[in-house]
């Protein structure tokens, strides 16, 4: 394939890098620093919530770039997905893991906003929190799990991305397409 996909591949890869790196740094660095500097659980939550809120627009842009680039790569590699053995299954796995990472990211944000409201000193936030009571300890535990699930899932995407790169090597493409064609021919010859 002589056609280059540098821009969409760059969007895909840079978006994933920021999504993975930002979520890992937040879970390790931001949450750790907030715990050390906060003093009280309420102050810790305010510090962490403030940092995560500042990261949210950048994270949204990174996820958007990754998804846009991924969609472009799907279109550009339709022939390989259909013809090269193993590419369809790795693409399916990557799609499922991406959906999981998106769900974990959204869930973490929803929980983060709830914890943020519960820890706020703003009278309007306190009023909102009272209207929607929350088991703060349970929300904290779920938030911690969700914040670690995001880098775990996006890390899996980095690995699947590496697999896709290996599958694009010429020495992988030709045998993979040949095997897929042989399998299709066997199926056709067995048809009644």
PDB file of C-alpha atoms in Angstrom:
ATOM      1  CA  UNK A   1       0.000   0.000   0.000  1.00  0.00           C
ATOM      2  CA  UNK A   2       1.722   3.171  -1.194  1.00  0.00           C
ATOM      3  CA  UNK A   3      -0.851   5.543   0.303  1.00  0.00           C
ATOM      4  CA  UNK A   4       0.245   7.292   3.496  1.00  0.00           C
ATOM      5  CA  UNK A   5      -2.041   8.013   6.430  1.00  0.00           C
ATOM      6  CA  UNK A   6       0.345  10.147   8.473  1.00  0.00           C
ATOM      7  CA  UNK A   7      -2.203  12.702   9.711  1.00  0.00           C
ATOM      8  CA  UNK A   8      -4.912  10.298  10.806  1.00  0.00           C
ATOM      9  CA  UNK A   9      -2.337   7.938  12.329  1.00  0.00           C
ATOM     10  CA  UNK A  10      -0.820  10.899  14.194  1.00  0.00           C
ATOM     11  CA  UNK A  11      -4.228  11.966  15.535  1.00  0.00           C
ATOM     12  CA  UNK A  12      -4.928   8.378  16.568  1.00  0.00           C
ATOM     13  CA  UNK A  13      -1.572   7.862  18.283  1.00  0.00           C
ATOM     14  CA  UNK A  14      -1.174  11.293  19.911  1.00  0.00           C
ATOM     15  CA  UNK A  15      -4.752  11.177  21.192  1.00  0.00           C
ATOM     16  CA  UNK A  16      -4.174   7.744  22.715  1.00  0.00           C
ATOM     17  CA  UNK A  17      -0.836   8.832  24.196  1.00  0.00           C
ATOM     18  CA  UNK A  18      -2.442  11.819  25.925  1.00  0.00           C
ATOM     19  CA  UNK A  19      -5.445   9.767  27.115  1.00  0.00           C
ATOM     20  CA  UNK A  20      -3.209   7.048  28.565  1.00  0.00           C
ATOM     21  CA  UNK A  21      -0.514   9.346  29.947  1.00  0.00           C
ATOM     22  CA  UNK A  22      -2.911  11.880  31.421  1.00  0.00           C
ATOM     23  CA  UNK A  23      -5.028   9.265  33.158  1.00  0.00           C
ATOM     24  CA  UNK A  24      -1.960   7.494  34.562  1.00  0.00           C
ATOM     25  CA  UNK A  25      -0.404  10.759  35.751  1.00  0.00           C
ATOM     26  CA  UNK A  26      -3.695  11.765  37.355  1.00  0.00           C
ATOM     27  CA  UNK A  27      -4.143   8.449  39.167  1.00  0.00           C
ATOM     28  CA  UNK A  28      -0.541   8.414  40.395  1.00  0.00           C
ATOM     29  CA  UNK A  29       0.653  12.022  40.545  1.00  0.00           C
ATOM     30  CA  UNK A  30      -2.392  14.214  41.024  1.00  0.00           C
ATOM     31  CA  UNK A  31      -4.255  11.929  43.421  1.00  0.00           C
ATOM     32  CA  UNK A  32      -1.034  11.163  45.312  1.00  0.00           C
ATOM     33  CA  UNK A  33      -0.102  14.832  45.654  1.00  0.00           C
ATOM     34  CA  UNK A  34      -3.639  15.757  46.724  1.00  0.00           C
ATOM     35  CA  UNK A  35      -3.508  13.066  49.409  1.00  0.00           C
ATOM     36  CA  UNK A  36      -0.144  14.330  50.700  1.00  0.00           C
ATOM     37  CA  UNK A  37      -1.034  18.028  50.630  1.00  0.00           C
ATOM     38  CA  UNK A  38      -4.736  17.966  51.439  1.00  0.00           C
ATOM     39  CA  UNK A  39      -4.596  17.283  55.160  1.00  0.00           C
ATOM     40  CA  UNK A  40      -8.293  16.402  55.415  1.00  0.00           C
ATOM     41  CA  UNK A  41     -10.346  14.180  53.146  1.00  0.00           C
ATOM     42  CA  UNK A  42     -12.430  17.174  52.066  1.00  0.00           C
ATOM     43  CA  UNK A  43      -9.326  19.231  51.171  1.00  0.00           C
ATOM     44  CA  UNK A  44      -7.799  16.229  49.373  1.00  0.00           C
ATOM     45  CA  UNK A  45     -10.942  15.819  47.290  1.00  0.00           C
ATOM     46  CA  UNK A  46     -11.072  19.531  46.465  1.00  0.00           C
ATOM     47  CA  UNK A  47      -7.439  19.519  45.280  1.00  0.00           C
ATOM     48  CA  UNK A  48      -7.869  16.345  43.221  1.00  0.00           C
ATOM     49  CA  UNK A  49     -11.211  17.523  41.803  1.00  0.00           C
ATOM     50  CA  UNK A  50      -9.707  20.841  40.759  1.00  0.00           C
ATOM     51  CA  UNK A  51      -6.840  19.116  38.941  1.00  0.00           C
ATOM     52  CA  UNK A  52      -9.092  16.587  37.203  1.00  0.00           C
ATOM     53  CA  UNK A  53     -11.469  19.402  36.147  1.00  0.00           C
ATOM     54  CA  UNK A  54      -8.563  21.268  34.533  1.00  0.00           C
ATOM     55  CA  UNK A  55      -7.529  18.082  32.689  1.00  0.00           C
ATOM     56  CA  UNK A  56     -11.050  17.279  31.404  1.00  0.00           C
ATOM     57  CA  UNK A  57     -11.061  19.546  28.289  1.00  0.00           C
ATOM     58  CA  UNK A  58      -7.601  18.332  27.252  1.00  0.00           C
ATOM     59  CA  UNK A  59      -8.654  14.730  27.839  1.00  0.00           C
ATOM     60  CA  UNK A  60     -11.817  15.250  25.786  1.00  0.00           C
ATOM     61  CA  UNK A  61      -9.744  16.660  22.907  1.00  0.00           C
ATOM     62  CA  UNK A  62      -7.299  13.733  23.170  1.00  0.00           C
ATOM     63  CA  UNK A  63     -10.129  11.194  23.100  1.00  0.00           C
ATOM     64  CA  UNK A  64     -11.733  13.001  20.159  1.00  0.00           C
ATOM     65  CA  UNK A  65      -8.449  13.002  18.232  1.00  0.00           C
ATOM     66  CA  UNK A  66      -7.940   9.306  18.975  1.00  0.00           C
ATOM     67  CA  UNK A  67     -11.455   8.382  17.853  1.00  0.00           C
ATOM     68  CA  UNK A  68     -11.281  10.537  14.715  1.00  0.00           C
ATOM     69  CA  UNK A  69      -7.905   9.062  13.797  1.00  0.00           C
ATOM     70  CA  UNK A  70      -9.136   5.551  14.579  1.00  0.00           C
ATOM     71  CA  UNK A  71     -12.137   6.024  12.323  1.00  0.00           C
ATOM     72  CA  UNK A  72      -9.879   7.272   9.542  1.00  0.00           C
ATOM     73  CA  UNK A  73      -7.581   4.275   9.956  1.00  0.00           C
ATOM     74  CA  UNK A  74     -10.562   1.924   9.813  1.00  0.00           C
ATOM     75  CA  UNK A  75     -11.602   3.427   6.504  1.00  0.00           C
ATOM     76  CA  UNK A  76      -8.041   3.423   5.139  1.00  0.00           C
ATOM     77  CA  UNK A  77      -7.460  -0.201   6.143  1.00  0.00           C
ATOM     78  CA  UNK A  78     -10.825  -1.706   5.194  1.00  0.00           C
ATOM     79  CA  UNK A  79      -9.180  -3.974   2.629  1.00  0.00           C
ATOM     80  CA  UNK A  80      -6.645  -5.291   5.143  1.00  0.00           C
ATOM     81  CA  UNK A  81      -9.352  -5.849   7.754  1.00  0.00           C
ATOM     82  CA  UNK A  82     -11.374  -7.877   5.262  1.00  0.00           C
ATOM     83  CA  UNK A  83      -8.514  -9.751   3.622  1.00  0.00           C
ATOM     84  CA  UNK A  84      -5.624 -10.223   6.067  1.00  0.00           C
ATOM     85  CA  UNK A  85      -5.984 -13.019   8.586  1.00  0.00           C
ATOM     86  CA  UNK A  86      -5.948 -11.771  12.184  1.00  0.00           C
ATOM     87  CA  UNK A  87      -6.579  -8.102  11.437  1.00  0.00           C
ATOM     88  CA  UNK A  88     -10.375  -8.287  11.835  1.00  0.00           C
ATOM     89  CA  UNK A  89     -10.092  -9.974  15.236  1.00  0.00           C
ATOM     90  CA  UNK A  90      -7.471  -7.509  16.532  1.00  0.00           C
ATOM     91  CA  UNK A  91      -9.593  -4.625  15.214  1.00  0.00           C
ATOM     92  CA  UNK A  92     -12.632  -6.040  17.010  1.00  0.00           C
ATOM     93  CA  UNK A  93     -10.636  -6.405  20.229  1.00  0.00           C
ATOM     94  CA  UNK A  94      -9.394  -2.828  19.885  1.00  0.00           C
ATOM     95  CA  UNK A  95     -12.968  -1.567  19.367  1.00  0.00           C
ATOM     96  CA  UNK A  96     -14.241  -3.417  22.453  1.00  0.00           C
ATOM     97  CA  UNK A  97     -11.372  -2.160  24.629  1.00  0.00           C
ATOM     98  CA  UNK A  98     -11.898   1.399  23.315  1.00  0.00           C
ATOM     99  CA  UNK A  99     -15.576   1.199  24.299  1.00  0.00           C
ATOM    100  CA  UNK A 100     -14.546  -0.001  27.762  1.00  0.00           C
ATOM    101  CA  UNK A 101     -12.032   2.824  28.140  1.00  0.00           C
ATOM    102  CA  UNK A 102     -14.654   5.371  27.070  1.00  0.00           C
ATOM    103  CA  UNK A 103     -17.160   3.941  29.571  1.00  0.00           C
ATOM    104  CA  UNK A 104     -14.577   3.961  32.388  1.00  0.00           C
ATOM    105  CA  UNK A 105     -13.600   7.549  31.531  1.00  0.00           C
ATOM    106  CA  UNK A 106     -17.222   8.729  31.531  1.00  0.00           C
ATOM    107  CA  UNK A 107     -17.987   6.857  34.755  1.00  0.00           C
ATOM    108  CA  UNK A 108     -14.916   8.342  36.462  1.00  0.00           C
ATOM    109  CA  UNK A 109     -16.000  11.834  35.407  1.00  0.00           C
ATOM    110  CA  UNK A 110     -19.553  11.346  36.736  1.00  0.00           C
ATOM    111  CA  UNK A 111     -18.255  10.008  40.054  1.00  0.00           C
ATOM    112  CA  UNK A 112     -15.639  12.766  40.181  1.00  0.00           C
ATOM    113  CA  UNK A 113     -18.310  15.447  39.803  1.00  0.00           C
ATOM    114  CA  UNK A 114     -20.360  13.845  42.601  1.00  0.00           C
ATOM    115  CA  UNK A 115     -17.364  13.736  44.947  1.00  0.00           C
ATOM    116  CA  UNK A 116     -16.487  17.301  43.926  1.00  0.00           C
ATOM    117  CA  UNK A 117     -19.979  18.507  44.878  1.00  0.00           C
ATOM    118  CA  UNK A 118     -19.877  16.612  48.174  1.00  0.00           C
ATOM    119  CA  UNK A 119     -16.502  18.139  49.119  1.00  0.00           C
ATOM    120  CA  UNK A 120     -17.219  21.695  47.994  1.00  0.00           C
ATOM    121  CA  UNK A 121     -17.428  24.654  50.366  1.00  0.00           C
ATOM    122  CA  UNK A 122     -19.534  26.660  47.895  1.00  0.00           C
ATOM    123  CA  UNK A 123     -23.074  27.157  49.313  1.00  0.00           C
ATOM    124  CA  UNK A 124     -24.701  26.362  45.952  1.00  0.00           C
ATOM    125  CA  UNK A 125     -22.727  23.131  45.640  1.00  0.00           C
ATOM    126  CA  UNK A 126     -23.593  22.168  49.217  1.00  0.00           C
ATOM    127  CA  UNK A 127     -27.277  22.734  48.418  1.00  0.00           C
ATOM    128  CA  UNK A 128     -27.025  20.585  45.260  1.00  0.00           C
ATOM    129  CA  UNK A 129     -25.216  17.859  47.196  1.00  0.00           C
ATOM    130  CA  UNK A 130     -27.956  17.855  49.844  1.00  0.00           C
ATOM    131  CA  UNK A 131     -30.624  17.483  47.148  1.00  0.00           C
ATOM    132  CA  UNK A 132     -28.811  14.411  45.802  1.00  0.00           C
ATOM    133  CA  UNK A 133     -27.422  12.584  48.846  1.00  0.00           C
ATOM    134  CA  UNK A 134     -24.402  10.425  48.157  1.00  0.00           C
ATOM    135  CA  UNK A 135     -22.546   7.677  50.000  1.00  0.00           C
ATOM    136  CA  UNK A 136     -19.230   9.535  49.715  1.00  0.00           C
ATOM    137  CA  UNK A 137     -17.081   6.619  50.896  1.00  0.00           C
ATOM    138  CA  UNK A 138     -18.609   4.296  48.301  1.00  0.00           C
ATOM    139  CA  UNK A 139     -18.242   6.956  45.574  1.00  0.00           C
ATOM    140  CA  UNK A 140     -14.563   7.459  46.533  1.00  0.00           C
ATOM    141  CA  UNK A 141     -13.846   3.724  46.259  1.00  0.00           C
ATOM    142  CA  UNK A 142     -15.634   3.462  42.907  1.00  0.00           C
ATOM    143  CA  UNK A 143     -13.847   6.571  41.653  1.00  0.00           C
ATOM    144  CA  UNK A 144     -10.446   5.158  42.617  1.00  0.00           C
ATOM    145  CA  UNK A 145     -11.225   1.939  40.707  1.00  0.00           C
ATOM    146  CA  UNK A 146     -12.496   3.821  37.652  1.00  0.00           C
ATOM    147  CA  UNK A 147      -9.473   6.145  37.637  1.00  0.00           C
ATOM    148  CA  UNK A 148      -7.157   3.106  37.573  1.00  0.00           C
ATOM    149  CA  UNK A 149      -9.296   1.284  34.985  1.00  0.00           C
ATOM    150  CA  UNK A 150      -8.740   4.057  32.428  1.00  0.00           C
ATOM    151  CA  UNK A 151      -4.921   3.760  32.202  1.00  0.00           C
ATOM    152  CA  UNK A 152      -5.223  -0.041  32.341  1.00  0.00           C
ATOM    153  CA  UNK A 153      -7.614  -0.090  29.373  1.00  0.00           C
ATOM    154  CA  UNK A 154      -5.800   2.579  27.377  1.00  0.00           C
ATOM    155  CA  UNK A 155      -2.546   0.715  28.065  1.00  0.00           C
ATOM    156  CA  UNK A 156      -4.189  -2.333  26.459  1.00  0.00           C
ATOM    157  CA  UNK A 157      -4.989  -0.107  23.480  1.00  0.00           C
ATOM    158  CA  UNK A 158      -1.314   0.840  23.189  1.00  0.00           C
ATOM    159  CA  UNK A 159      -0.451  -2.871  23.071  1.00  0.00           C
ATOM    160  CA  UNK A 160      -3.157  -3.597  20.469  1.00  0.00           C
ATOM    161  CA  UNK A 161      -1.867  -0.629  18.467  1.00  0.00           C
ATOM    162  CA  UNK A 162       1.594  -2.212  18.505  1.00  0.00           C
ATOM    163  CA  UNK A 163       0.050  -5.465  17.251  1.00  0.00           C
ATOM    164  CA  UNK A 164      -1.605  -3.575  14.393  1.00  0.00           C
ATOM    165  CA  UNK A 165       1.742  -2.037  13.516  1.00  0.00           C
ATOM    166  CA  UNK A 166       3.336  -5.485  13.391  1.00  0.00           C
ATOM    167  CA  UNK A 167       0.483  -6.752  11.205  1.00  0.00           C
ATOM    168  CA  UNK A 168       1.252  -4.027   8.665  1.00  0.00           C
ATOM    169  CA  UNK A 169       4.735  -5.321   7.941  1.00  0.00           C
ATOM    170  CA  UNK A 170       4.969  -6.626   4.366  1.00  0.00           C
ATOM    171  CA  UNK A 171       6.079 -10.034   5.612  1.00  0.00           C
ATOM    172  CA  UNK A 172       2.852 -10.208   7.672  1.00  0.00           C
ATOM    173  CA  UNK A 173       0.459  -8.856   5.048  1.00  0.00           C
ATOM    174  CA  UNK A 174       1.077 -11.238   2.172  1.00  0.00           C
ATOM    175  CA  UNK A 175       0.889 -14.510   4.158  1.00  0.00           C
ATOM    176  CA  UNK A 176      -2.118 -13.198   6.090  1.00  0.00           C
ATOM    177  CA  UNK A 177      -3.984 -12.318   2.894  1.00  0.00           C
ATOM    178  CA  UNK A 178      -2.947 -15.619   1.278  1.00  0.00           C
ATOM    179  CA  UNK A 179      -4.238 -17.627   4.257  1.00  0.00           C
ATOM    180  CA  UNK A 180      -7.519 -15.684   4.271  1.00  0.00           C
ATOM    181  CA  UNK A 181      -7.966 -16.354   0.535  1.00  0.00           C
ATOM    182  CA  UNK A 182      -7.221 -20.083   1.007  1.00  0.00           C
ATOM    183  CA  UNK A 183      -9.750 -20.293   3.832  1.00  0.00           C
ATOM    184  CA  UNK A 184     -12.394 -18.588   1.691  1.00  0.00           C
ATOM    185  CA  UNK A 185     -11.664 -20.943  -1.219  1.00  0.00           C
ATOM    186  CA  UNK A 186     -12.058 -23.978   1.080  1.00  0.00           C
ATOM    187  CA  UNK A 187     -15.381 -22.650   2.318  1.00  0.00           C
ATOM    188  CA  UNK A 188     -16.614 -22.084  -1.224  1.00  0.00           C
ATOM    189  CA  UNK A 189     -15.572 -25.558  -2.353  1.00  0.00           C
ATOM    190  CA  UNK A 190     -17.463 -27.125   0.594  1.00  0.00           C
ATOM    191  CA  UNK A 191     -20.677 -25.268  -0.207  1.00  0.00           C
ATOM    192  CA  UNK A 192     -23.464 -27.454  -1.670  1.00  0.00           C
TER     193      UNK A 192
END
